[in-house]
Tab-separated table of C-alpha atoms and ligand atoms in Angstrom:
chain	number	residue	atom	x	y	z
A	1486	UNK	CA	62.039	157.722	67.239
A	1487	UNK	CA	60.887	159.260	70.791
A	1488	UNK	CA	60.898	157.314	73.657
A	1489	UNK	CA	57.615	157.354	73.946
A	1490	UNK	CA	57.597	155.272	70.552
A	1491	UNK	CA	60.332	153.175	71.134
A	1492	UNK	CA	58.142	152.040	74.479
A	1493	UNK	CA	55.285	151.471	72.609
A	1494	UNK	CA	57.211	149.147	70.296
A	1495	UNK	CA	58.870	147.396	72.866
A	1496	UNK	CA	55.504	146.815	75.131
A	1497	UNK	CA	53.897	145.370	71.284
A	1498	UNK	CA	56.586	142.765	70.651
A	1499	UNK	CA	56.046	141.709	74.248
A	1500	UNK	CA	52.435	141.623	73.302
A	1501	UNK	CA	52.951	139.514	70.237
A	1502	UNK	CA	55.316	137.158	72.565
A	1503	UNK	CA	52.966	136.505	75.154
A	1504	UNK	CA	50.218	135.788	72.385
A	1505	UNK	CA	52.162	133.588	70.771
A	1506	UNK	CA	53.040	131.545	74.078
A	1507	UNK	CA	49.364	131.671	75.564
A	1508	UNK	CA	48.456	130.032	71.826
A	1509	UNK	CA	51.011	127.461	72.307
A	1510	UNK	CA	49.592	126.653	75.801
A	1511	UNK	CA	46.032	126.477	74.394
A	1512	UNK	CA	47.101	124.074	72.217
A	1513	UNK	CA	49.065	121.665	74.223
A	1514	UNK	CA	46.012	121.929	77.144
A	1515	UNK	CA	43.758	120.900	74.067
A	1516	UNK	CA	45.990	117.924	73.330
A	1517	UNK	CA	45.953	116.956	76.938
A	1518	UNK	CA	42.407	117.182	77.509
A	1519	UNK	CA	41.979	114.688	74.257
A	1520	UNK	CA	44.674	112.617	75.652
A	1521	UNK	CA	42.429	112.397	78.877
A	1522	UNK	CA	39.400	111.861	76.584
A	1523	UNK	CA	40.917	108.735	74.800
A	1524	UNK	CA	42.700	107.381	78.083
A	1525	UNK	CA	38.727	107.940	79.373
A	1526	UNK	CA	37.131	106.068	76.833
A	1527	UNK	CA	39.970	103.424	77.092
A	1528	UNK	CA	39.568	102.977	80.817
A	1529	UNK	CA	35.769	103.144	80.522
A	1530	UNK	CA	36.019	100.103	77.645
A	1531	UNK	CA	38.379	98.309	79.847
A	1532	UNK	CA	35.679	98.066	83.084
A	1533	UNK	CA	33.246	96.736	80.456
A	1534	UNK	CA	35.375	94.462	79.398
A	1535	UNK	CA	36.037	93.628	82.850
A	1536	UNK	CA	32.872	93.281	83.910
A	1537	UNK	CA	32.017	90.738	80.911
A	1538	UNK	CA	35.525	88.533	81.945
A	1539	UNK	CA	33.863	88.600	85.618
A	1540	UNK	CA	30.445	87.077	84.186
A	1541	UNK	CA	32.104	84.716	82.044
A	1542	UNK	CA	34.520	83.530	84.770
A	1543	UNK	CA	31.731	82.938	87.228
A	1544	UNK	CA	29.798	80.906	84.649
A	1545	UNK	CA	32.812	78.427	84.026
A	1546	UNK	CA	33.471	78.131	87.873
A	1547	UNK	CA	29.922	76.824	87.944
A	1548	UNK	CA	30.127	74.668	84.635
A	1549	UNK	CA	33.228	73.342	86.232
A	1550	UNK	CA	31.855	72.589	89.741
A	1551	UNK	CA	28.642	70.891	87.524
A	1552	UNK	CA	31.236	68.820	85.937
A	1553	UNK	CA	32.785	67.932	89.437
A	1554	UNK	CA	29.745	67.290	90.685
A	1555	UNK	CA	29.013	64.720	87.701
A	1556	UNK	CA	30.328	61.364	88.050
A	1557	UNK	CA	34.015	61.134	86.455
A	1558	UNK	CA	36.286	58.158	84.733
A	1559	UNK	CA	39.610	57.085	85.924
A	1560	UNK	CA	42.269	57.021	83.380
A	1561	UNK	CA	46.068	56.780	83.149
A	1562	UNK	CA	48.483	58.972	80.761
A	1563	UNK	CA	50.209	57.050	77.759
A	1564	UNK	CA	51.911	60.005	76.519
A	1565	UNK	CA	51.803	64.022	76.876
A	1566	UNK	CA	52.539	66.119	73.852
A	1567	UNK	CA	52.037	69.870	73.239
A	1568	UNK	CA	48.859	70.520	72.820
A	1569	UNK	CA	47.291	66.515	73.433
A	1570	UNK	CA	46.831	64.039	75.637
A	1571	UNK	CA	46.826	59.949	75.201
A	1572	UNK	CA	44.536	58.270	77.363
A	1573	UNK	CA	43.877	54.874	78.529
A	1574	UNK	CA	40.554	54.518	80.160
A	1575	UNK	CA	40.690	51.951	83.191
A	1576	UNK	CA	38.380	49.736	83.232
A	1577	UNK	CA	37.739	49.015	79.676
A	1578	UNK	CA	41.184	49.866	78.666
A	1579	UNK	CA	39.874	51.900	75.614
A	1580	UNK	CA	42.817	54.493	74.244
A	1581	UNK	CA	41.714	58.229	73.273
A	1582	UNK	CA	43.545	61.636	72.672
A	1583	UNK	CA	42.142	64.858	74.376
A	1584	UNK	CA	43.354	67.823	76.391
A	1585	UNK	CA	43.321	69.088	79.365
A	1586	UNK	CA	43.129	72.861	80.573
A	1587	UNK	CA	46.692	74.613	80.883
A	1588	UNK	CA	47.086	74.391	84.500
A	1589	UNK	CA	46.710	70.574	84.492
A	1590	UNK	CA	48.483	69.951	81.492
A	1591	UNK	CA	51.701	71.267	82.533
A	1592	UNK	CA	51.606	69.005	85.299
A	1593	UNK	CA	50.708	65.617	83.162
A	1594	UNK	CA	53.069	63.323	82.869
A	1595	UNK	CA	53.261	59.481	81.442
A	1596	UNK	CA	51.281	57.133	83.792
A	1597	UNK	CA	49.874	60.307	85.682
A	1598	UNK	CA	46.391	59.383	86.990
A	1599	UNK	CA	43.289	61.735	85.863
A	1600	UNK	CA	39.345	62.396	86.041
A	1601	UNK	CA	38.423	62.746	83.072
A	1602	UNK	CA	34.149	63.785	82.160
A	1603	UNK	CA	31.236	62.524	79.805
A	1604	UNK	CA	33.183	64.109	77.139
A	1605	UNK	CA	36.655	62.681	78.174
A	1606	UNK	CA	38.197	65.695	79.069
A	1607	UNK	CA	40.595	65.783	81.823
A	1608	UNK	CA	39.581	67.548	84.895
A	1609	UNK	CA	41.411	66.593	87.458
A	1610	UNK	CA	44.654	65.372	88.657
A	1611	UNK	CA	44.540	62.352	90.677
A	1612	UNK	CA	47.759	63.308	92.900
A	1613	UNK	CA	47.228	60.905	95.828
A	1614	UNK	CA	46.680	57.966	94.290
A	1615	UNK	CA	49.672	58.374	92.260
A	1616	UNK	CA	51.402	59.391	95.397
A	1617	UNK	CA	50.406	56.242	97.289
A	1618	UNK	CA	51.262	54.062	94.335
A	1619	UNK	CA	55.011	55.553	93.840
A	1620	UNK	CA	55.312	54.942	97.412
A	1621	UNK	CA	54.192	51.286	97.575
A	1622	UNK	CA	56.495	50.399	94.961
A	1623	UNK	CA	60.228	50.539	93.819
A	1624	UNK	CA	61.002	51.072	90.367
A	1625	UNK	CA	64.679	50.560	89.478
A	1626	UNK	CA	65.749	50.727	85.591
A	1627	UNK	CA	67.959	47.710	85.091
A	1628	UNK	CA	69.231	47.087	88.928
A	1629	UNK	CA	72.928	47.267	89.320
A	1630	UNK	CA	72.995	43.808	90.857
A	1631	UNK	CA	74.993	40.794	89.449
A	1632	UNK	CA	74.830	36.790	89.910
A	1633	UNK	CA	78.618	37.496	91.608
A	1634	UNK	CA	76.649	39.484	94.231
A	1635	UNK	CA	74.849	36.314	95.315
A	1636	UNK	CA	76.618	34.020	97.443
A	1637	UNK	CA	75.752	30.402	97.213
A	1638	UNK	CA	72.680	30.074	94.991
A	1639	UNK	CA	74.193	28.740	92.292
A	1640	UNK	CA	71.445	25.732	91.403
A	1641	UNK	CA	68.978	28.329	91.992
A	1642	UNK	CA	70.890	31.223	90.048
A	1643	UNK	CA	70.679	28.203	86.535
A	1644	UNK	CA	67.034	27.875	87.419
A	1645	UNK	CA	65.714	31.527	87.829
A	1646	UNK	CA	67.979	31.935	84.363
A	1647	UNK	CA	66.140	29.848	82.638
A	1648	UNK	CA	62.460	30.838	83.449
A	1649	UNK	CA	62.971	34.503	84.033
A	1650	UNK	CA	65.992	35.636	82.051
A	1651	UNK	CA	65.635	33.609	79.093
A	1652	UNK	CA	62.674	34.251	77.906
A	1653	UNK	CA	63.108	37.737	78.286
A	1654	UNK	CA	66.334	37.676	76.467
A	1655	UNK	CA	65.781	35.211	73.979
A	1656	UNK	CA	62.329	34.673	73.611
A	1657	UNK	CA	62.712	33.428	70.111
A	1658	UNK	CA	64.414	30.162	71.583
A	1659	UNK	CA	60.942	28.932	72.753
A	1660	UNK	CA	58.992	30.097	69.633
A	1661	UNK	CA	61.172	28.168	67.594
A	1662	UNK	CA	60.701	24.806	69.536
A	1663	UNK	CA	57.054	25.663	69.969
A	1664	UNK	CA	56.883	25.946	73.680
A	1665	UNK	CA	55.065	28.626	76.332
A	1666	UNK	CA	57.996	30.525	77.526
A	1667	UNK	CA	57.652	30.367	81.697
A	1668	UNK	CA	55.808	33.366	83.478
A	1669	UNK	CA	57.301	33.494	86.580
A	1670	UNK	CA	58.679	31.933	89.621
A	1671	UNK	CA	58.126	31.878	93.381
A	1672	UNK	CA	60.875	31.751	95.444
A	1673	UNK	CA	60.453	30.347	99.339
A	1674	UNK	CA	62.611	30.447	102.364
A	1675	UNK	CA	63.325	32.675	105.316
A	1676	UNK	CA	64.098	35.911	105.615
A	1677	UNK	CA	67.373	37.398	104.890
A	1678	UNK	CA	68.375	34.159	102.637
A	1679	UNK	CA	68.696	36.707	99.337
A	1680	UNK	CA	65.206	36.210	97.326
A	1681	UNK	CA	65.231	40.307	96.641
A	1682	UNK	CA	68.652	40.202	96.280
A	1683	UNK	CA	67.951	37.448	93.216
A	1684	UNK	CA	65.604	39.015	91.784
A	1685	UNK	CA	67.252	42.240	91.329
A	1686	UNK	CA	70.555	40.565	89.516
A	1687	UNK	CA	67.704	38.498	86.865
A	1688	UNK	CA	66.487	41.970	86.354
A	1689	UNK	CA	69.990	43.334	85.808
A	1690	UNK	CA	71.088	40.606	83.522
A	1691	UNK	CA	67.699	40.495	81.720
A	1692	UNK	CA	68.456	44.255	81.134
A	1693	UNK	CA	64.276	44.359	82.695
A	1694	UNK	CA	62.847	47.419	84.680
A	1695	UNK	CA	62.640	45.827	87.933
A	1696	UNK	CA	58.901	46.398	89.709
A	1697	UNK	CA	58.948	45.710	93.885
A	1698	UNK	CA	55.773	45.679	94.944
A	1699	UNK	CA	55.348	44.383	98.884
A	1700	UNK	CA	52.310	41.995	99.450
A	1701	UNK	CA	51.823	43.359	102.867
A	1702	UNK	CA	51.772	46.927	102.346
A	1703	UNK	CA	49.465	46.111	99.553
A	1704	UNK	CA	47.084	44.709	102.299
A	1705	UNK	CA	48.028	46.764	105.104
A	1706	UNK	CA	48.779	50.137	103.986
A	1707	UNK	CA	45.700	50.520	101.119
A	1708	UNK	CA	42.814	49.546	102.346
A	1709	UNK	CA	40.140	49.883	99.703
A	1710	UNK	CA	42.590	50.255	96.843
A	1711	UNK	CA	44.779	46.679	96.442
A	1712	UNK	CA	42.802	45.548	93.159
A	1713	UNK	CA	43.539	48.666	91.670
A	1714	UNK	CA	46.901	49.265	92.708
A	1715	UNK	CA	47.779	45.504	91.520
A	1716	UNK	CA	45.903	46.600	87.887
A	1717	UNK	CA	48.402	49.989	87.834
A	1718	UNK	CA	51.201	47.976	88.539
A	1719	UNK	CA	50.927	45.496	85.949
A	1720	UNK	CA	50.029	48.141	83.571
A	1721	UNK	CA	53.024	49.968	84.329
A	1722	UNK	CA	55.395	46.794	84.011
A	1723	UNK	CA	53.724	46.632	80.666
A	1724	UNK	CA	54.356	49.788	79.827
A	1725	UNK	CA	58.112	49.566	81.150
A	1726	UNK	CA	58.567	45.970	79.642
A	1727	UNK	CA	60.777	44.233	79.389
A	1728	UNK	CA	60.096	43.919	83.187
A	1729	UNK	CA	59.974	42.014	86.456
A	1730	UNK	CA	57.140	42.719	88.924
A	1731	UNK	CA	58.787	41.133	92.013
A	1732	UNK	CA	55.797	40.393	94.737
A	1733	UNK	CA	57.826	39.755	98.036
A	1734	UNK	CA	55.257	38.344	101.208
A	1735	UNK	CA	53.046	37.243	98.600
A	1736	UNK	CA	51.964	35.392	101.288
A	1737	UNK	CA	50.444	38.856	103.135
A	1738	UNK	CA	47.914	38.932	100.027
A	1739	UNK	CA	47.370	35.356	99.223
A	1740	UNK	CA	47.434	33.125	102.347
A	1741	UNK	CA	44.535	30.242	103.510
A	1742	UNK	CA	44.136	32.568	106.201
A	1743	UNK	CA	42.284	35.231	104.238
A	1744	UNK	CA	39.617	33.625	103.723
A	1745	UNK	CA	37.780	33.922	107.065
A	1746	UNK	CA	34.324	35.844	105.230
A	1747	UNK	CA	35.379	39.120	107.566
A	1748	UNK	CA	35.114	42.088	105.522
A	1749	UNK	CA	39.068	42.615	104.824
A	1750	UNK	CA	39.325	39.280	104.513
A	1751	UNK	CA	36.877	39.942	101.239
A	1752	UNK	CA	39.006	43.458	100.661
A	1753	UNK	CA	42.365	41.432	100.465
A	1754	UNK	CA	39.996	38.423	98.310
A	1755	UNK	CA	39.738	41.351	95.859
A	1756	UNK	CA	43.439	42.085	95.716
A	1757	UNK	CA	44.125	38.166	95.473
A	1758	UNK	CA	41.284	37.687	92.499
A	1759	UNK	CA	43.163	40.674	90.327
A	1760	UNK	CA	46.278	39.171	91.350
A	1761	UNK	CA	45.395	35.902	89.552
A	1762	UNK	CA	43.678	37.703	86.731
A	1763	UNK	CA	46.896	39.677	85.874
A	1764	UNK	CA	48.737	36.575	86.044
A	1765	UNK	CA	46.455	34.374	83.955
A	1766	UNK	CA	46.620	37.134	81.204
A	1767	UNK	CA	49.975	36.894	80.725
A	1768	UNK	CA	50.186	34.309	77.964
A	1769	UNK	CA	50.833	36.393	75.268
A	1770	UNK	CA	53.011	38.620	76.682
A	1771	UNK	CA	56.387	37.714	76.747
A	1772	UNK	CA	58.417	40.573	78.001
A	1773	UNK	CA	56.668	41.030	81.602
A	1774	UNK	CA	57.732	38.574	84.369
A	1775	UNK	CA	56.776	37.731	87.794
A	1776	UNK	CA	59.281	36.310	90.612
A	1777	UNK	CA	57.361	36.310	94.021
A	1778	UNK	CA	58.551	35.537	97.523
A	1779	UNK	CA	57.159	34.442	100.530
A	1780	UNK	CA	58.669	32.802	104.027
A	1781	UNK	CA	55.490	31.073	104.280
A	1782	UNK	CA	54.727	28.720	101.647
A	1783	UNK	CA	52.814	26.595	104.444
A	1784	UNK	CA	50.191	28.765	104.570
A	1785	UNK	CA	49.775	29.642	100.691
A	1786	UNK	CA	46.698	29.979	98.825
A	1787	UNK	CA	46.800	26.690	96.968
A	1788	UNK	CA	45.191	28.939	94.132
A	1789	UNK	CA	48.357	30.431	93.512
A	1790	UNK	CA	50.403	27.200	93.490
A	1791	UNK	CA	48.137	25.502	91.035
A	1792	UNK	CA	50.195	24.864	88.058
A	1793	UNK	CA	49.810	27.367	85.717
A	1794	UNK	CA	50.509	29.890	87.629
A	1795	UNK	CA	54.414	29.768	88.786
A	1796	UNK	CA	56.336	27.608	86.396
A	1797	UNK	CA	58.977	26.719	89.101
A	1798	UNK	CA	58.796	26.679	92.854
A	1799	UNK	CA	61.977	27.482	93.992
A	1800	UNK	CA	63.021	26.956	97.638
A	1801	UNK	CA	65.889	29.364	98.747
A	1802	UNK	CA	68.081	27.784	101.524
A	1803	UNK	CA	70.012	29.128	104.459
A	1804	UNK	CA	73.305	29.228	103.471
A	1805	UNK	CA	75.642	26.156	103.997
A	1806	UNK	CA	78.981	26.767	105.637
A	1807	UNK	CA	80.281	26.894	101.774
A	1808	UNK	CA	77.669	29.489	100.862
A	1809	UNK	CA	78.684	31.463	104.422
A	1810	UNK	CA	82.346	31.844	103.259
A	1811	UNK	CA	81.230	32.740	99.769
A	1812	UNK	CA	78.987	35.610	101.270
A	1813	UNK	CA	81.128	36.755	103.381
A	1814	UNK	CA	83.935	36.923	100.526
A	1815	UNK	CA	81.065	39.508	98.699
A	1816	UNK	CA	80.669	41.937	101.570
A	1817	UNK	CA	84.322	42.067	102.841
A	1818	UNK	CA	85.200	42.465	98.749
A	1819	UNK	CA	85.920	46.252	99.456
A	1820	UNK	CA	87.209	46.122	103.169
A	1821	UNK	CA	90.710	46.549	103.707
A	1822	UNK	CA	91.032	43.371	106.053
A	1823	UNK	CA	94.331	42.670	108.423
A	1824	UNK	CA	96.482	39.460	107.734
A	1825	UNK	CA	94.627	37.569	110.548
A	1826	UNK	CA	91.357	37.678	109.477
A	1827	UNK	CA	90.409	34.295	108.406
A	1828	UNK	CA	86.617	34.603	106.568
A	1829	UNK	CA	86.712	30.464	106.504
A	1830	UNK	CA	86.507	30.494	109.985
A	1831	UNK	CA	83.873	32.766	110.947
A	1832	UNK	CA	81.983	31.175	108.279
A	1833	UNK	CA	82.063	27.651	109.982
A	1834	UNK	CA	81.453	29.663	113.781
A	1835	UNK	CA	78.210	31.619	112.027
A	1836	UNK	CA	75.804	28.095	111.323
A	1837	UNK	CA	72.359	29.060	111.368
A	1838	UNK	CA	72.808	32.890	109.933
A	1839	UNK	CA	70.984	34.310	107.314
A	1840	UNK	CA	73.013	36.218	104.028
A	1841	UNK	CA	71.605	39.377	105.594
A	1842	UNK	CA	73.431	38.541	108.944
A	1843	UNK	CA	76.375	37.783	107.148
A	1844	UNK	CA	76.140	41.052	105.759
A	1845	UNK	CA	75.713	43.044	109.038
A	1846	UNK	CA	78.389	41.085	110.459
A	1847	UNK	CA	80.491	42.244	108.172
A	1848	UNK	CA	79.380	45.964	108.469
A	1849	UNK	CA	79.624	45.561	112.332
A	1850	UNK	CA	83.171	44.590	111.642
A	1851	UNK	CA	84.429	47.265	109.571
A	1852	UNK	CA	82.470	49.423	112.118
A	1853	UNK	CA	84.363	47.815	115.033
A	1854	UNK	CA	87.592	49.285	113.657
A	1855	UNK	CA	86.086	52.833	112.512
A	1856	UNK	CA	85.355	53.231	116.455
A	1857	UNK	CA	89.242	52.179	117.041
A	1858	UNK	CA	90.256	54.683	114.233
A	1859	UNK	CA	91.884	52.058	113.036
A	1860	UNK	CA	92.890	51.385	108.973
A	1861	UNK	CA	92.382	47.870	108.753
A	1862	UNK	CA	89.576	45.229	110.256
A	1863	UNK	CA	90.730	42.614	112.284
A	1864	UNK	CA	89.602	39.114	113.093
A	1865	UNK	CA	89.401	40.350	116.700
A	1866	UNK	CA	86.715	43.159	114.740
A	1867	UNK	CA	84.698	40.038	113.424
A	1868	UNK	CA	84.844	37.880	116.368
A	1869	UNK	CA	83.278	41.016	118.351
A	1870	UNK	CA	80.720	41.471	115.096
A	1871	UNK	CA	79.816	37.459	115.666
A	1872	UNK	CA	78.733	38.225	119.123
A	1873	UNK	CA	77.382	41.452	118.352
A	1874	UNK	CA	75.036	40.137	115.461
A	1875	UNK	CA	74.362	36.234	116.150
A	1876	UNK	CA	74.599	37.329	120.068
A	1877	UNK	CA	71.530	39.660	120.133
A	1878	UNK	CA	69.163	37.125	118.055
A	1879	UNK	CA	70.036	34.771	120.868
A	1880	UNK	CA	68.939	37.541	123.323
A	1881	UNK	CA	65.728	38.295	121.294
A	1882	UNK	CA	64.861	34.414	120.955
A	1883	UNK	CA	65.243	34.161	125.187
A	1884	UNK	CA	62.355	37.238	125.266
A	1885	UNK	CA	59.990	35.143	123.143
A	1886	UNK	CA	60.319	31.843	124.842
A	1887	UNK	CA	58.409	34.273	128.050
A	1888	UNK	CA	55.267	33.876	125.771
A	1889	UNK	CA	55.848	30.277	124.761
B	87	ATP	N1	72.923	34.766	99.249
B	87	ATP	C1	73.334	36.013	99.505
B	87	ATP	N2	74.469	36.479	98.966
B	87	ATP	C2	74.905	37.735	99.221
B	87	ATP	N3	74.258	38.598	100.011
B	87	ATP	C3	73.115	38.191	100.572
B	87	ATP	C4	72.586	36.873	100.354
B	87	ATP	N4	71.428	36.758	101.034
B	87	ATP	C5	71.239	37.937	101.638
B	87	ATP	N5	72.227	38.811	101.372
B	87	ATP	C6	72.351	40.199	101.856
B	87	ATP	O1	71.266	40.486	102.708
B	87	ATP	C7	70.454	41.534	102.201
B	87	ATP	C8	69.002	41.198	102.432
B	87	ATP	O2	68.648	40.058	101.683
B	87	ATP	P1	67.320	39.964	100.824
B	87	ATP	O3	66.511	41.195	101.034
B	87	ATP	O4	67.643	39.594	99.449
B	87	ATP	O5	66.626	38.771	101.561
B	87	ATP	P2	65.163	38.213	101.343
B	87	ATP	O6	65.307	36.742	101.246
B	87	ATP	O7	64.483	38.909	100.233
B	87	ATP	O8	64.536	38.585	102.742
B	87	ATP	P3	63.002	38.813	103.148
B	87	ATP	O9	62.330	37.491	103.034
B	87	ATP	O10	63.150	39.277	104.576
B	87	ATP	O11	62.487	39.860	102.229
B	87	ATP	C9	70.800	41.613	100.727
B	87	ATP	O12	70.657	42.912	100.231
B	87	ATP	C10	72.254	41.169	100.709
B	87	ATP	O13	73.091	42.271	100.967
């Protein structure tokens, strides 16, 4: 072969190369430009689509403002489970199953507070309400308070044990005999004598959810709302029964004084009627029990002392110098006390203090001999916590007499 013909059929299998890679490169710029075509179409789909989500969101915004707009029932959740809803419907108590949209269902939770529509679905969460009403109220499982932790009460301890705990423990004692099992108790005396402090050890030893509510936030703090807040709390002490609603300054809610025809004098009237109701429609329920408190039984509605209503009055006394040493014994229990200390003595200098200043003297003590670094409290510790404690109320009684 010349070299002219070996050229040739070099510059031909070049040829043939290049033809063979520009076909190649047609063929993947053809599959591109159908990729683009189908990623085209897709994208072009996709703002439809869009565009139809858009119109369909605005129109359930507005459906859901309508159904804001219309007027909406209270009701209270039973029970939440994963795709329903249990309802009860205030007002005429009726119980229902529905849903609620995901967003508000993730947040429901027993005794929750909704809106719910015409149709009884839920539309809103009522957070504030529910807010106000965990904050107005303690709720403590079974307290972890004992009869030993109450100094000096013992005729009143047999008494509350037999109207509250009883029946809560052994209700089938008083079916048997064929009598009403008591409702509930009021308990009356000044402050500080140990009325919460009672209450809390029936509810431990009735093995009762223990419900504080205070009369005087109840009047003071929700305006508008008592009546219902007193319905939502007996509802819940139903719902957690066996339970003790303990009212402390019943008084706040049901005093003479209320009834002066001023318009919250009619608000706390309200809160007073529902009071009543709830405890007149307690008959046949066995497992819910009221203790109330008050420092001023003088000026008590006589409505709520009927009888009837409380099965025992119980008056709750300032401590004796007997019940001062036994009180004092509870709160120095876990204080590592010095040789001198001699509780029967402070108890007979302290006449005239309450259980809760027994208390603080005692925590003033064992304060005293923090501040000395010292290990051990001293009588010279309590004589100082006497002073300190007793002293002060003296002080604060001197201010008042200026307005006397
Ligand atoms: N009899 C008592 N035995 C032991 N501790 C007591 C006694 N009385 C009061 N205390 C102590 O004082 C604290 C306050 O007493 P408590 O709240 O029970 O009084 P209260 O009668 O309910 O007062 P108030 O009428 O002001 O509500 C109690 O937590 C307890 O530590």
């Amino acid at each position: 072969m010349t070299d002219q013909e070996s050229l040739i059929e070099s510059f031909t299998k070049r040829i043939a190369a290049l033809e063979r890679e520009n076909r190649a490169l047609a063929e993947e710029a053809e599959a591109l430009r159908m990729e683009r075509e189908e990623a085209r179409a897709k994208l072009f789909e996709s703002l439809i689509s869009n565009k139809k989500y858009l119109r369909e969101l605005e129109r359930l915004k507005k459906e859901n403002a309508l159904l804001r707009r219309m007027p909406l029932f209270l009701a209270t959740v039973i029970e939440v489970g994963d795709d329903y809803v249990m309802l009860r419907q205030h007002g005429n108590n009726q119980e229902f199953i529905t849903t609620a949209p995901p967003e508000i269902m993730e947040k429901l939770q027993p005794n929750s507070r909704v809106a719910i529509n015409n149709s009884l679905t839920i539309v809103r969460l009522l957070e504030r309400s529910v807010d106000a009403r965990a904050k107005m109220m303690e709720l403590i499982e079974a307290p972890n308070v004992t009869y030993d932790d109450v100094g000096g009460l013992d005729s009143q301890i047999q008494e509350i044990r037999e109207t509250v705990e009883l029946p809560l423990t052994r209700p089938e004692l008083f079916s048997s005999i064929g009598i009403e099992p008591p409702r509930g108790v009021l308990l009356y005396g000044l402050p500080g004598t140990g009325k919460t402090l009672l209450a809390k050890a029936v509810a431990h030893h009735a093995r009762a959810t223990f419900i504080h509510m205070s009369g005087s936030e109840l009047v003071h703090k929700f305006i508008g709302e008592g009546a219902q807040l007193v319905r939502d709390i007996f509802q819940m002490a139903r719902d957690k029964a066996p339970s003790i609603v303990f009212i402390d300054e019943i008084d706040a809610v049901g005093s003479i004084r209320t009834h002066d025809g001023t318009t919250g004098s009619a608000e706390v009237n309200r809160t007073m009627m529902q009071l009543l109701a709830e405890m007149d429609g307690f008959r046949e329920r066995g497992d819910v029990k009221i203790i109330a408190a008050t420092n001023r039984i003088d000026i008590l509605d006589p409505a709520l002392l009927r009888p009837g209503r409380f099965d025992r009055i119980i008056e709750i006394p300032m401590p004796n110098e007997v019940a001062r040493l036994k009180i004092l014994e509870i709160h120095t229990k876990k204080m590592k006390l010095a040789g001198d200390v001699d509780l029967s003595s402070i108890a007979k200098q302290t006449e005239g203090a309450s259980g809760a200043e027994l208390k603080a003297i005692a925590v003033e003590a064992g304060m005293n001999a923090i501040r000395r670094e010292a290990t051990v409290v001293t009588m010279e510790d309590f004589r100082q916590a006497v002073k300190k404690v007793l002293g002060e109320e003296e002080k604060a009684d001197e201010s008042l007499r200026m307005f006397y």
